[in-house]
């Protein structure tokens, strides 16, 4: 009696399992996988191969298991690539549609991956109902690899850097004294610009316009790099296209920044007229220009080293540099306030309003646009 109950229980268990899924293996190709060692001293394997029989059992399916990063060739033609470990089932009829003529000796399947071995791959022919990640129907059109998109931004960046350095050398040859006055770091901490004897007092002169061109070329180049690294969606249009488009965007952006610089100077003249600070406008402009120039050139040097050597992740580096530029600019504005408060017989409240209107508000606006 107990034996009958036990048999009934086993029948019930196996019957229930059979309702849950069905899998029947007709051919196991795993023992036939051959490792194709290259003719080298290391014998480092990067290719394995197996012959598939697509003529027998036409209604069956193949179940494949490939490791991630594998490149598959079916009958000598590129099939597809796996980004991660992949298991899928595909009907044999879909595989036949990949070819016009079938080889009677079998169709070769080649799997290429550094360090691959036969145990990494599983190939079976049979009837499989429960499977995961079914593959789309294979067609000859899908075997053609997509055209690789080449990113030319790094080439553009370094060519632009070399161009700016060449123009700086020309500028130093023509105006050595002006370049020394502008890029001297020690002069940032002095009030020499705000003295009556300062020699740099003309804005619309050739040396100043030339220097504004150089600085704005570097500034907009850094803006393009920041958009490329950080991925600001509102400014993506300035880094799209090929190498020629990058140069066109760079030159147009530089021209816009020069216009912005002229408008900034006009704003300072207007505020100087309102607050009766006409004598302090030009020293104010060149003092902040010196801080921006030194900071931008130092940051450009840091970014160039990082791009060439890959010490840190570029996106994180750019973010920290942007934050650093913001706080350096704010410290420069604070120092400007201290110098002007000692040089000008003016109430600090009105001076603070002047500084906020001329520097802090435009900086916050630009930071919101660039950083998002």
mmCIF file of C-alpha atoms in Angstrom:
data_model
loop_
_atom_site.group_PDB
_atom_site.id
_atom_site.type_symbol
_atom_site.label_atom_id
_atom_site.label_comp_id
_atom_site.label_asym_id
_atom_site.label_seq_id
_atom_site.Cartn_x
_atom_site.Cartn_y
_atom_site.Cartn_z
ATOM 1 C CA UNK A 1 0.000 0.000 0.000
ATOM 2 C CA UNK A 2 2.810 2.362 0.950
ATOM 3 C CA UNK A 3 4.598 1.518 -2.293
ATOM 4 C CA UNK A 4 1.503 2.501 -4.313
ATOM 5 C CA UNK A 5 1.236 5.854 -2.515
ATOM 6 C CA UNK A 6 4.943 6.489 -3.089
ATOM 7 C CA UNK A 7 4.636 5.742 -6.810
ATOM 8 C CA UNK A 8 1.602 8.005 -7.059
ATOM 9 C CA UNK A 9 3.515 10.823 -5.340
ATOM 10 C CA UNK A 10 6.449 10.473 -7.718
ATOM 11 C CA UNK A 11 4.106 10.475 -10.711
ATOM 12 C CA UNK A 12 2.435 13.619 -9.408
ATOM 13 C CA UNK A 13 5.770 15.418 -8.855
ATOM 14 C CA UNK A 14 7.231 14.550 -12.249
ATOM 15 C CA UNK A 15 3.941 15.338 -13.951
ATOM 16 C CA UNK A 16 3.847 18.785 -12.308
ATOM 17 C CA UNK A 17 7.403 19.538 -13.375
ATOM 18 C CA UNK A 18 6.617 18.573 -16.937
ATOM 19 C CA UNK A 19 3.756 21.111 -17.022
ATOM 20 C CA UNK A 20 6.130 23.861 -15.805
ATOM 21 C CA UNK A 21 8.598 23.615 -18.671
ATOM 22 C CA UNK A 22 9.870 21.543 -21.534
ATOM 23 C CA UNK A 23 13.407 21.140 -22.860
ATOM 24 C CA UNK A 24 14.816 18.434 -25.123
ATOM 25 C CA UNK A 25 18.410 18.466 -26.354
ATOM 26 C CA UNK A 26 18.905 16.816 -29.748
ATOM 27 C CA UNK A 27 22.561 17.673 -30.354
ATOM 28 C CA UNK A 28 25.184 18.926 -27.909
ATOM 29 C CA UNK A 29 27.906 20.917 -29.694
ATOM 30 C CA UNK A 30 29.976 21.679 -26.583
ATOM 31 C CA UNK A 31 32.420 18.746 -27.027
ATOM 32 C CA UNK A 32 33.054 19.834 -30.635
ATOM 33 C CA UNK A 33 34.174 23.373 -29.793
ATOM 34 C CA UNK A 34 37.797 23.833 -30.907
ATOM 35 C CA UNK A 35 40.185 26.368 -29.421
ATOM 36 C CA UNK A 36 42.134 28.126 -32.185
ATOM 37 C CA UNK A 37 45.519 28.956 -30.638
ATOM 38 C CA UNK A 38 47.577 31.512 -32.551
ATOM 39 C CA UNK A 39 51.096 30.726 -33.696
ATOM 40 C CA UNK A 40 52.920 32.581 -30.941
ATOM 41 C CA UNK A 41 55.082 31.797 -27.946
ATOM 42 C CA UNK A 42 52.386 32.760 -25.423
ATOM 43 C CA UNK A 43 49.663 30.640 -27.026
ATOM 44 C CA UNK A 44 47.140 33.156 -25.714
ATOM 45 C CA UNK A 45 43.766 32.003 -26.990
ATOM 46 C CA UNK A 46 41.404 34.570 -28.475
ATOM 47 C CA UNK A 47 39.256 32.487 -30.854
ATOM 48 C CA UNK A 48 37.180 29.320 -30.687
ATOM 49 C CA UNK A 49 35.223 27.633 -33.466
ATOM 50 C CA UNK A 50 32.488 25.037 -33.915
ATOM 51 C CA UNK A 51 30.625 23.547 -36.889
ATOM 52 C CA UNK A 52 26.816 23.886 -36.855
ATOM 53 C CA UNK A 53 24.584 21.522 -38.805
ATOM 54 C CA UNK A 54 21.670 23.593 -40.144
ATOM 55 C CA UNK A 55 20.254 20.857 -42.414
ATOM 56 C CA UNK A 56 19.014 18.351 -39.836
ATOM 57 C CA UNK A 57 15.973 18.868 -37.581
ATOM 58 C CA UNK A 58 14.638 21.922 -39.479
ATOM 59 C CA UNK A 59 11.938 22.617 -36.869
ATOM 60 C CA UNK A 60 14.340 22.690 -33.936
ATOM 61 C CA UNK A 61 16.005 25.632 -32.244
ATOM 62 C CA UNK A 62 19.503 26.517 -31.100
ATOM 63 C CA UNK A 63 20.259 27.583 -27.541
ATOM 64 C CA UNK A 64 23.422 29.700 -27.314
ATOM 65 C CA UNK A 65 25.343 30.934 -24.307
ATOM 66 C CA UNK A 66 28.170 33.453 -24.906
ATOM 67 C CA UNK A 67 30.350 35.495 -22.509
ATOM 68 C CA UNK A 68 30.260 39.282 -22.547
ATOM 69 C CA UNK A 69 32.527 41.115 -24.971
ATOM 70 C CA UNK A 70 32.417 38.348 -27.591
ATOM 71 C CA UNK A 71 32.388 38.930 -31.345
ATOM 72 C CA UNK A 72 30.553 36.259 -33.331
ATOM 73 C CA UNK A 73 31.116 35.315 -36.976
ATOM 74 C CA UNK A 74 28.659 32.938 -38.644
ATOM 75 C CA UNK A 75 29.953 31.365 -41.839
ATOM 76 C CA UNK A 76 32.763 33.914 -42.041
ATOM 77 C CA UNK A 77 30.352 36.871 -41.790
ATOM 78 C CA UNK A 78 29.997 39.179 -38.803
ATOM 79 C CA UNK A 79 26.881 38.217 -36.833
ATOM 80 C CA UNK A 80 26.742 40.388 -33.722
ATOM 81 C CA UNK A 81 28.611 41.347 -30.543
ATOM 82 C CA UNK A 82 27.671 40.711 -26.915
ATOM 83 C CA UNK A 83 28.091 43.497 -24.375
ATOM 84 C CA UNK A 84 27.453 41.161 -21.427
ATOM 85 C CA UNK A 85 26.904 37.445 -20.750
ATOM 86 C CA UNK A 86 24.086 36.386 -23.067
ATOM 87 C CA UNK A 87 21.803 33.307 -23.271
ATOM 88 C CA UNK A 88 19.183 33.114 -26.020
ATOM 89 C CA UNK A 89 17.281 30.721 -28.267
ATOM 90 C CA UNK A 90 16.858 31.184 -32.001
ATOM 91 C CA UNK A 91 14.959 28.968 -34.489
ATOM 92 C CA UNK A 92 17.083 27.152 -37.029
ATOM 93 C CA UNK A 93 14.964 28.641 -39.823
ATOM 94 C CA UNK A 94 16.163 32.145 -38.847
ATOM 95 C CA UNK A 95 19.762 31.019 -39.025
ATOM 96 C CA UNK A 96 19.153 29.593 -42.506
ATOM 97 C CA UNK A 97 17.849 32.993 -43.596
ATOM 98 C CA UNK A 98 21.302 34.392 -42.900
ATOM 99 C CA UNK A 99 22.743 32.547 -45.910
ATOM 100 C CA UNK A 100 21.885 32.067 -49.574
ATOM 101 C CA UNK A 101 23.685 28.697 -49.857
ATOM 102 C CA UNK A 102 24.356 26.251 -47.018
ATOM 103 C CA UNK A 103 27.521 24.200 -46.793
ATOM 104 C CA UNK A 104 26.808 20.479 -46.607
ATOM 105 C CA UNK A 105 29.770 19.968 -44.268
ATOM 106 C CA UNK A 106 28.401 22.422 -41.708
ATOM 107 C CA UNK A 107 28.365 26.126 -41.001
ATOM 108 C CA UNK A 108 31.278 27.449 -38.958
ATOM 109 C CA UNK A 109 30.551 29.607 -35.891
ATOM 110 C CA UNK A 110 33.577 31.576 -34.683
ATOM 111 C CA UNK A 111 33.656 33.351 -31.319
ATOM 112 C CA UNK A 112 36.455 35.875 -30.728
ATOM 113 C CA UNK A 113 37.391 37.220 -27.299
ATOM 114 C CA UNK A 114 40.671 37.659 -25.457
ATOM 115 C CA UNK A 115 41.331 34.677 -23.183
ATOM 116 C CA UNK A 116 38.218 32.752 -24.256
ATOM 117 C CA UNK A 117 38.045 28.979 -23.684
ATOM 118 C CA UNK A 118 35.553 26.306 -24.782
ATOM 119 C CA UNK A 119 34.020 26.115 -21.306
ATOM 120 C CA UNK A 120 32.832 29.747 -21.624
ATOM 121 C CA UNK A 121 30.459 28.849 -24.485
ATOM 122 C CA UNK A 122 27.378 26.642 -24.580
ATOM 123 C CA UNK A 123 25.729 25.545 -27.857
ATOM 124 C CA UNK A 124 22.851 23.059 -28.036
ATOM 125 C CA UNK A 125 20.260 22.080 -30.633
ATOM 126 C CA UNK A 126 16.852 20.910 -29.508
ATOM 127 C CA UNK A 127 13.376 22.048 -28.483
ATOM 128 C CA UNK A 128 13.340 24.698 -25.763
ATOM 129 C CA UNK A 129 10.157 26.361 -24.587
ATOM 130 C CA UNK A 130 11.447 28.247 -21.561
ATOM 131 C CA UNK A 131 14.226 30.605 -22.485
ATOM 132 C CA UNK A 132 15.283 34.196 -21.864
ATOM 133 C CA UNK A 133 16.307 37.118 -24.082
ATOM 134 C CA UNK A 134 15.126 35.855 -27.488
ATOM 135 C CA UNK A 135 17.154 37.246 -30.351
ATOM 136 C CA UNK A 136 15.536 39.212 -33.146
ATOM 137 C CA UNK A 137 15.284 37.584 -36.519
ATOM 138 C CA UNK A 138 18.655 37.636 -38.214
ATOM 139 C CA UNK A 139 18.931 39.174 -41.644
ATOM 140 C CA UNK A 140 21.903 39.899 -43.879
ATOM 141 C CA UNK A 141 21.311 43.637 -43.422
ATOM 142 C CA UNK A 142 21.763 43.326 -39.646
ATOM 143 C CA UNK A 143 25.123 41.638 -40.108
ATOM 144 C CA UNK A 144 26.629 44.864 -41.436
ATOM 145 C CA UNK A 145 28.326 46.697 -38.547
ATOM 146 C CA UNK A 146 27.269 50.269 -37.854
ATOM 147 C CA UNK A 147 29.564 53.018 -38.992
ATOM 148 C CA UNK A 148 31.886 53.990 -36.169
ATOM 149 C CA UNK A 149 31.498 57.567 -35.040
ATOM 150 C CA UNK A 150 34.910 59.182 -34.546
ATOM 151 C CA UNK A 151 35.057 61.924 -31.937
ATOM 152 C CA UNK A 152 37.338 64.678 -33.220
ATOM 153 C CA UNK A 153 36.930 67.034 -30.256
ATOM 154 C CA UNK A 154 40.271 66.145 -28.624
ATOM 155 C CA UNK A 155 42.095 66.816 -31.892
ATOM 156 C CA UNK A 156 40.332 70.140 -32.154
ATOM 157 C CA UNK A 157 41.122 71.017 -28.517
ATOM 158 C CA UNK A 158 44.863 70.495 -28.806
ATOM 159 C CA UNK A 159 45.072 72.175 -32.199
ATOM 160 C CA UNK A 160 43.261 75.168 -30.698
ATOM 161 C CA UNK A 161 45.659 75.187 -27.718
ATOM 162 C CA UNK A 162 48.667 75.193 -30.058
ATOM 163 C CA UNK A 163 47.097 78.017 -32.095
ATOM 164 C CA UNK A 164 46.546 80.121 -28.968
ATOM 165 C CA UNK A 165 50.121 79.505 -27.771
ATOM 166 C CA UNK A 166 51.415 80.593 -31.170
ATOM 167 C CA UNK A 167 49.377 83.812 -31.019
ATOM 168 C CA UNK A 168 50.592 84.444 -27.459
ATOM 169 C CA UNK A 169 54.192 84.144 -28.636
ATOM 170 C CA UNK A 170 53.441 86.674 -31.385
ATOM 171 C CA UNK A 171 51.804 88.968 -28.826
ATOM 172 C CA UNK A 172 54.797 88.692 -26.504
ATOM 173 C CA UNK A 173 57.084 89.575 -29.382
ATOM 174 C CA UNK A 174 55.058 92.696 -30.214
ATOM 175 C CA UNK A 175 53.868 93.799 -26.742
ATOM 176 C CA UNK A 176 56.192 92.224 -24.158
ATOM 177 C CA UNK A 177 55.522 94.842 -21.464
ATOM 178 C CA UNK A 178 51.736 94.620 -21.674
ATOM 179 C CA UNK A 179 51.735 90.820 -21.449
ATOM 180 C CA UNK A 180 54.009 90.966 -18.418
ATOM 181 C CA UNK A 181 51.751 93.485 -16.668
ATOM 182 C CA UNK A 182 48.609 91.483 -17.333
ATOM 183 C CA UNK A 183 49.900 88.003 -16.454
ATOM 184 C CA UNK A 184 52.040 88.878 -13.453
ATOM 185 C CA UNK A 185 50.443 86.986 -10.482
ATOM 186 C CA UNK A 186 51.989 89.216 -7.810
ATOM 187 C CA UNK A 187 50.224 92.296 -9.177
ATOM 188 C CA UNK A 188 46.851 90.729 -8.280
ATOM 189 C CA UNK A 189 47.545 91.438 -4.603
ATOM 190 C CA UNK A 190 48.586 95.045 -5.125
ATOM 191 C CA UNK A 191 46.691 98.268 -5.802
ATOM 192 C CA UNK A 192 49.038 99.394 -8.573
ATOM 193 C CA UNK A 193 46.307 99.371 -11.198
ATOM 194 C CA UNK A 194 44.325 101.918 -9.206
ATOM 195 C CA UNK A 195 47.111 104.501 -9.128
ATOM 196 C CA UNK A 196 47.028 107.582 -11.310
ATOM 197 C CA UNK A 197 50.357 106.643 -12.950
ATOM 198 C CA UNK A 198 49.115 103.389 -14.425
ATOM 199 C CA UNK A 199 50.194 103.061 -18.069
ATOM 200 C CA UNK A 200 47.361 100.758 -19.179
ATOM 201 C CA UNK A 201 44.551 103.261 -19.399
ATOM 202 C CA UNK A 202 43.220 102.945 -22.942
ATOM 203 C CA UNK A 203 40.615 100.307 -23.697
ATOM 204 C CA UNK A 204 40.151 100.675 -27.451
ATOM 205 C CA UNK A 205 43.795 100.192 -28.373
ATOM 206 C CA UNK A 206 45.308 97.503 -30.571
ATOM 207 C CA UNK A 207 47.226 95.796 -27.776
ATOM 208 C CA UNK A 208 44.109 95.519 -25.569
ATOM 209 C CA UNK A 209 41.877 94.260 -28.386
ATOM 210 C CA UNK A 210 44.516 91.700 -29.389
ATOM 211 C CA UNK A 211 44.798 90.489 -25.807
ATOM 212 C CA UNK A 212 40.997 90.271 -25.445
ATOM 213 C CA UNK A 213 40.994 88.117 -28.574
ATOM 214 C CA UNK A 214 43.545 85.717 -27.063
ATOM 215 C CA UNK A 215 41.836 85.488 -23.702
ATOM 216 C CA UNK A 216 38.350 85.013 -25.131
ATOM 217 C CA UNK A 217 39.633 82.310 -27.465
ATOM 218 C CA UNK A 218 40.902 80.432 -24.429
ATOM 219 C CA UNK A 219 37.743 81.131 -22.406
ATOM 220 C CA UNK A 220 35.375 79.837 -25.086
ATOM 221 C CA UNK A 221 37.591 76.809 -25.682
ATOM 222 C CA UNK A 222 37.250 75.976 -21.996
ATOM 223 C CA UNK A 223 33.499 76.536 -22.230
ATOM 224 C CA UNK A 224 33.281 74.047 -25.105
ATOM 225 C CA UNK A 225 35.344 71.524 -23.146
ATOM 226 C CA UNK A 226 33.115 72.003 -20.094
ATOM 227 C CA UNK A 227 29.980 71.390 -22.156
ATOM 228 C CA UNK A 228 31.598 68.299 -23.682
ATOM 229 C CA UNK A 229 32.619 66.863 -20.301
ATOM 230 C CA UNK A 230 29.673 67.867 -18.126
ATOM 231 C CA UNK A 231 26.990 67.384 -20.784
ATOM 232 C CA UNK A 232 24.916 70.555 -20.482
ATOM 233 C CA UNK A 233 21.884 69.914 -22.712
ATOM 234 C CA UNK A 234 21.205 73.615 -23.332
ATOM 235 C CA UNK A 235 24.665 74.179 -24.859
ATOM 236 C CA UNK A 236 25.186 70.898 -26.728
ATOM 237 C CA UNK A 237 24.792 72.663 -30.082
ATOM 238 C CA UNK A 238 28.230 74.319 -29.756
ATOM 239 C CA UNK A 239 30.084 70.966 -29.757
ATOM 240 C CA UNK A 240 28.136 69.113 -32.445
ATOM 241 C CA UNK A 241 29.496 68.314 -35.853
ATOM 242 C CA UNK A 242 32.920 67.527 -37.241
ATOM 243 C CA UNK A 243 36.283 69.254 -36.886
ATOM 244 C CA UNK A 244 35.325 72.142 -39.172
ATOM 245 C CA UNK A 245 32.130 72.723 -37.210
ATOM 246 C CA UNK A 246 34.119 72.845 -33.962
ATOM 247 C CA UNK A 247 36.404 75.538 -35.348
ATOM 248 C CA UNK A 248 33.461 77.543 -36.663
ATOM 249 C CA UNK A 249 31.701 77.371 -33.291
ATOM 250 C CA UNK A 250 34.926 78.338 -31.539
ATOM 251 C CA UNK A 251 35.512 81.417 -33.702
ATOM 252 C CA UNK A 252 31.881 82.541 -33.481
ATOM 253 C CA UNK A 253 31.878 82.038 -29.710
ATOM 254 C CA UNK A 254 35.102 84.035 -29.406
ATOM 255 C CA UNK A 255 33.557 86.891 -31.384
ATOM 256 C CA UNK A 256 30.499 86.832 -29.114
ATOM 257 C CA UNK A 257 32.707 86.931 -26.004
ATOM 258 C CA UNK A 258 34.610 89.927 -27.375
ATOM 259 C CA UNK A 259 31.297 91.712 -27.861
ATOM 260 C CA UNK A 260 30.343 90.732 -24.301
ATOM 261 C CA UNK A 261 33.654 92.181 -23.062
ATOM 262 C CA UNK A 262 32.933 95.471 -24.799
ATOM 263 C CA UNK A 263 29.416 95.488 -23.334
ATOM 264 C CA UNK A 264 30.903 94.759 -19.902
ATOM 265 C CA UNK A 265 33.189 97.757 -20.267
ATOM 266 C CA UNK A 266 30.240 99.888 -21.378
ATOM 267 C CA UNK A 267 28.307 98.705 -18.297
ATOM 268 C CA UNK A 268 31.209 99.719 -16.061
ATOM 269 C CA UNK A 269 31.345 103.136 -17.695
ATOM 270 C CA UNK A 270 27.622 103.566 -17.128
ATOM 271 C CA UNK A 271 27.858 102.480 -13.483
ATOM 272 C CA UNK A 272 30.919 104.678 -13.039
ATOM 273 C CA UNK A 273 28.893 107.625 -14.308
ATOM 274 C CA UNK A 274 25.966 106.791 -11.992
ATOM 275 C CA UNK A 275 28.153 106.301 -8.896
ATOM 276 C CA UNK A 276 30.664 109.020 -9.857
ATOM 277 C CA UNK A 277 33.558 106.534 -10.214
ATOM 278 C CA UNK A 278 34.787 107.430 -13.684
ATOM 279 C CA UNK A 279 38.492 107.240 -12.786
ATOM 280 C CA UNK A 280 38.165 103.785 -11.303
ATOM 281 C CA UNK A 281 36.345 102.076 -14.207
ATOM 282 C CA UNK A 282 39.352 101.194 -16.387
ATOM 283 C CA UNK A 283 41.526 99.949 -13.469
ATOM 284 C CA UNK A 284 38.547 97.919 -12.279
ATOM 285 C CA UNK A 285 38.151 96.292 -15.696
ATOM 286 C CA UNK A 286 41.840 95.401 -16.083
ATOM 287 C CA UNK A 287 42.130 94.153 -12.498
ATOM 288 C CA UNK A 288 39.354 91.585 -13.005
ATOM 289 C CA UNK A 289 40.705 90.808 -16.486
ATOM 290 C CA UNK A 290 44.050 89.894 -14.917
ATOM 291 C CA UNK A 291 42.381 87.524 -12.413
ATOM 292 C CA UNK A 292 40.328 85.834 -15.157
ATOM 293 C CA UNK A 293 43.349 85.517 -17.461
ATOM 294 C CA UNK A 294 45.667 83.931 -14.902
ATOM 295 C CA UNK A 295 42.931 81.516 -13.741
ATOM 296 C CA UNK A 296 41.932 80.466 -17.256
ATOM 297 C CA UNK A 297 45.491 79.853 -18.427
ATOM 298 C CA UNK A 298 46.326 77.808 -15.323
ATOM 299 C CA UNK A 299 43.134 75.754 -15.676
ATOM 300 C CA UNK A 300 43.859 75.168 -19.377
ATOM 301 C CA UNK A 301 47.291 73.815 -18.489
ATOM 302 C CA UNK A 302 45.773 71.470 -15.878
ATOM 303 C CA UNK A 303 43.082 70.197 -18.246
ATOM 304 C CA UNK A 304 45.599 69.583 -21.044
ATOM 305 C CA UNK A 305 47.781 67.478 -18.747
ATOM 306 C CA UNK A 306 44.765 65.461 -17.551
ATOM 307 C CA UNK A 307 43.465 64.815 -21.092
ATOM 308 C CA UNK A 308 46.899 63.670 -22.268
ATOM 309 C CA UNK A 309 47.608 61.376 -19.324
ATOM 310 C CA UNK A 310 44.158 60.482 -17.982
ATOM 311 C CA UNK A 311 45.105 60.920 -14.312
ATOM 312 C CA UNK A 312 41.529 61.700 -13.268
ATOM 313 C CA UNK A 313 38.070 61.482 -14.806
ATOM 314 C CA UNK A 314 37.595 64.556 -16.998
ATOM 315 C CA UNK A 315 33.976 65.213 -15.975
ATOM 316 C CA UNK A 316 34.817 65.359 -12.262
ATOM 317 C CA UNK A 317 37.904 67.501 -12.969
ATOM 318 C CA UNK A 318 35.924 70.031 -14.996
ATOM 319 C CA UNK A 319 33.259 70.298 -12.300
ATOM 320 C CA UNK A 320 35.816 71.014 -9.596
ATOM 321 C CA UNK A 321 37.601 73.519 -11.841
ATOM 322 C CA UNK A 322 34.332 75.342 -12.486
ATOM 323 C CA UNK A 323 33.637 75.505 -8.769
ATOM 324 C CA UNK A 324 37.218 76.667 -8.237
ATOM 325 C CA UNK A 325 36.860 79.395 -10.871
ATOM 326 C CA UNK A 326 33.662 80.605 -9.234
ATOM 327 C CA UNK A 327 35.281 80.983 -5.811
ATOM 328 C CA UNK A 328 38.496 82.494 -7.202
ATOM 329 C CA UNK A 329 36.382 85.080 -8.989
ATOM 330 C CA UNK A 330 34.443 85.805 -5.795
ATOM 331 C CA UNK A 331 37.700 86.233 -3.859
ATOM 332 C CA UNK A 332 38.917 88.591 -6.587
ATOM 333 C CA UNK A 333 35.720 90.619 -6.269
ATOM 334 C CA UNK A 334 36.179 90.777 -2.485
ATOM 335 C CA UNK A 335 39.785 91.975 -2.913
ATOM 336 C CA UNK A 336 38.562 94.533 -5.437
ATOM 337 C CA UNK A 337 36.106 95.807 -2.842
ATOM 338 C CA UNK A 338 38.865 96.157 -0.226
ATOM 339 C CA UNK A 339 41.222 97.985 -2.609
ATOM 340 C CA UNK A 340 38.523 100.345 -3.850
ATOM 341 C CA UNK A 341 37.306 101.077 -0.313
ATOM 342 C CA UNK A 342 40.821 102.292 0.550
ATOM 343 C CA UNK A 343 41.303 104.221 -2.686
ATOM 344 C CA UNK A 344 37.924 105.877 -3.048
ATOM 345 C CA UNK A 345 36.341 108.267 -0.594
ATOM 346 C CA UNK A 346 32.978 106.617 -0.972
ATOM 347 C CA UNK A 347 30.444 105.033 1.343
ATOM 348 C CA UNK A 348 30.861 101.277 1.585
ATOM 349 C CA UNK A 349 27.130 100.737 1.042
ATOM 350 C CA UNK A 350 27.204 102.448 -2.363
ATOM 351 C CA UNK A 351 30.463 100.709 -3.231
ATOM 352 C CA UNK A 352 28.899 97.353 -2.394
ATOM 353 C CA UNK A 353 25.939 98.113 -4.677
ATOM 354 C CA UNK A 354 28.360 99.080 -7.441
ATOM 355 C CA UNK A 355 30.345 95.823 -7.060
ATOM 356 C CA UNK A 356 27.185 93.690 -7.005
ATOM 357 C CA UNK A 357 25.790 95.378 -10.113
ATOM 358 C CA UNK A 358 29.062 95.163 -12.041
ATOM 359 C CA UNK A 359 30.421 91.747 -11.030
ATOM 360 C CA UNK A 360 28.336 89.476 -8.807
ATOM 361 C CA UNK A 361 25.014 89.580 -10.684
ATOM 362 C CA UNK A 362 26.577 88.884 -14.139
ATOM 363 C CA UNK A 363 28.712 86.103 -12.617
ATOM 364 C CA UNK A 364 25.717 84.370 -11.058
ATOM 365 C CA UNK A 365 23.842 84.598 -14.348
ATOM 366 C CA UNK A 366 26.711 83.054 -16.350
ATOM 367 C CA UNK A 367 27.240 80.356 -13.724
ATOM 368 C CA UNK A 368 23.594 79.371 -13.972
ATOM 369 C CA UNK A 369 23.835 79.116 -17.773
ATOM 370 C CA UNK A 370 27.100 77.111 -17.873
ATOM 371 C CA UNK A 371 26.640 74.840 -14.853
ATOM 372 C CA UNK A 372 22.905 74.360 -15.385
#
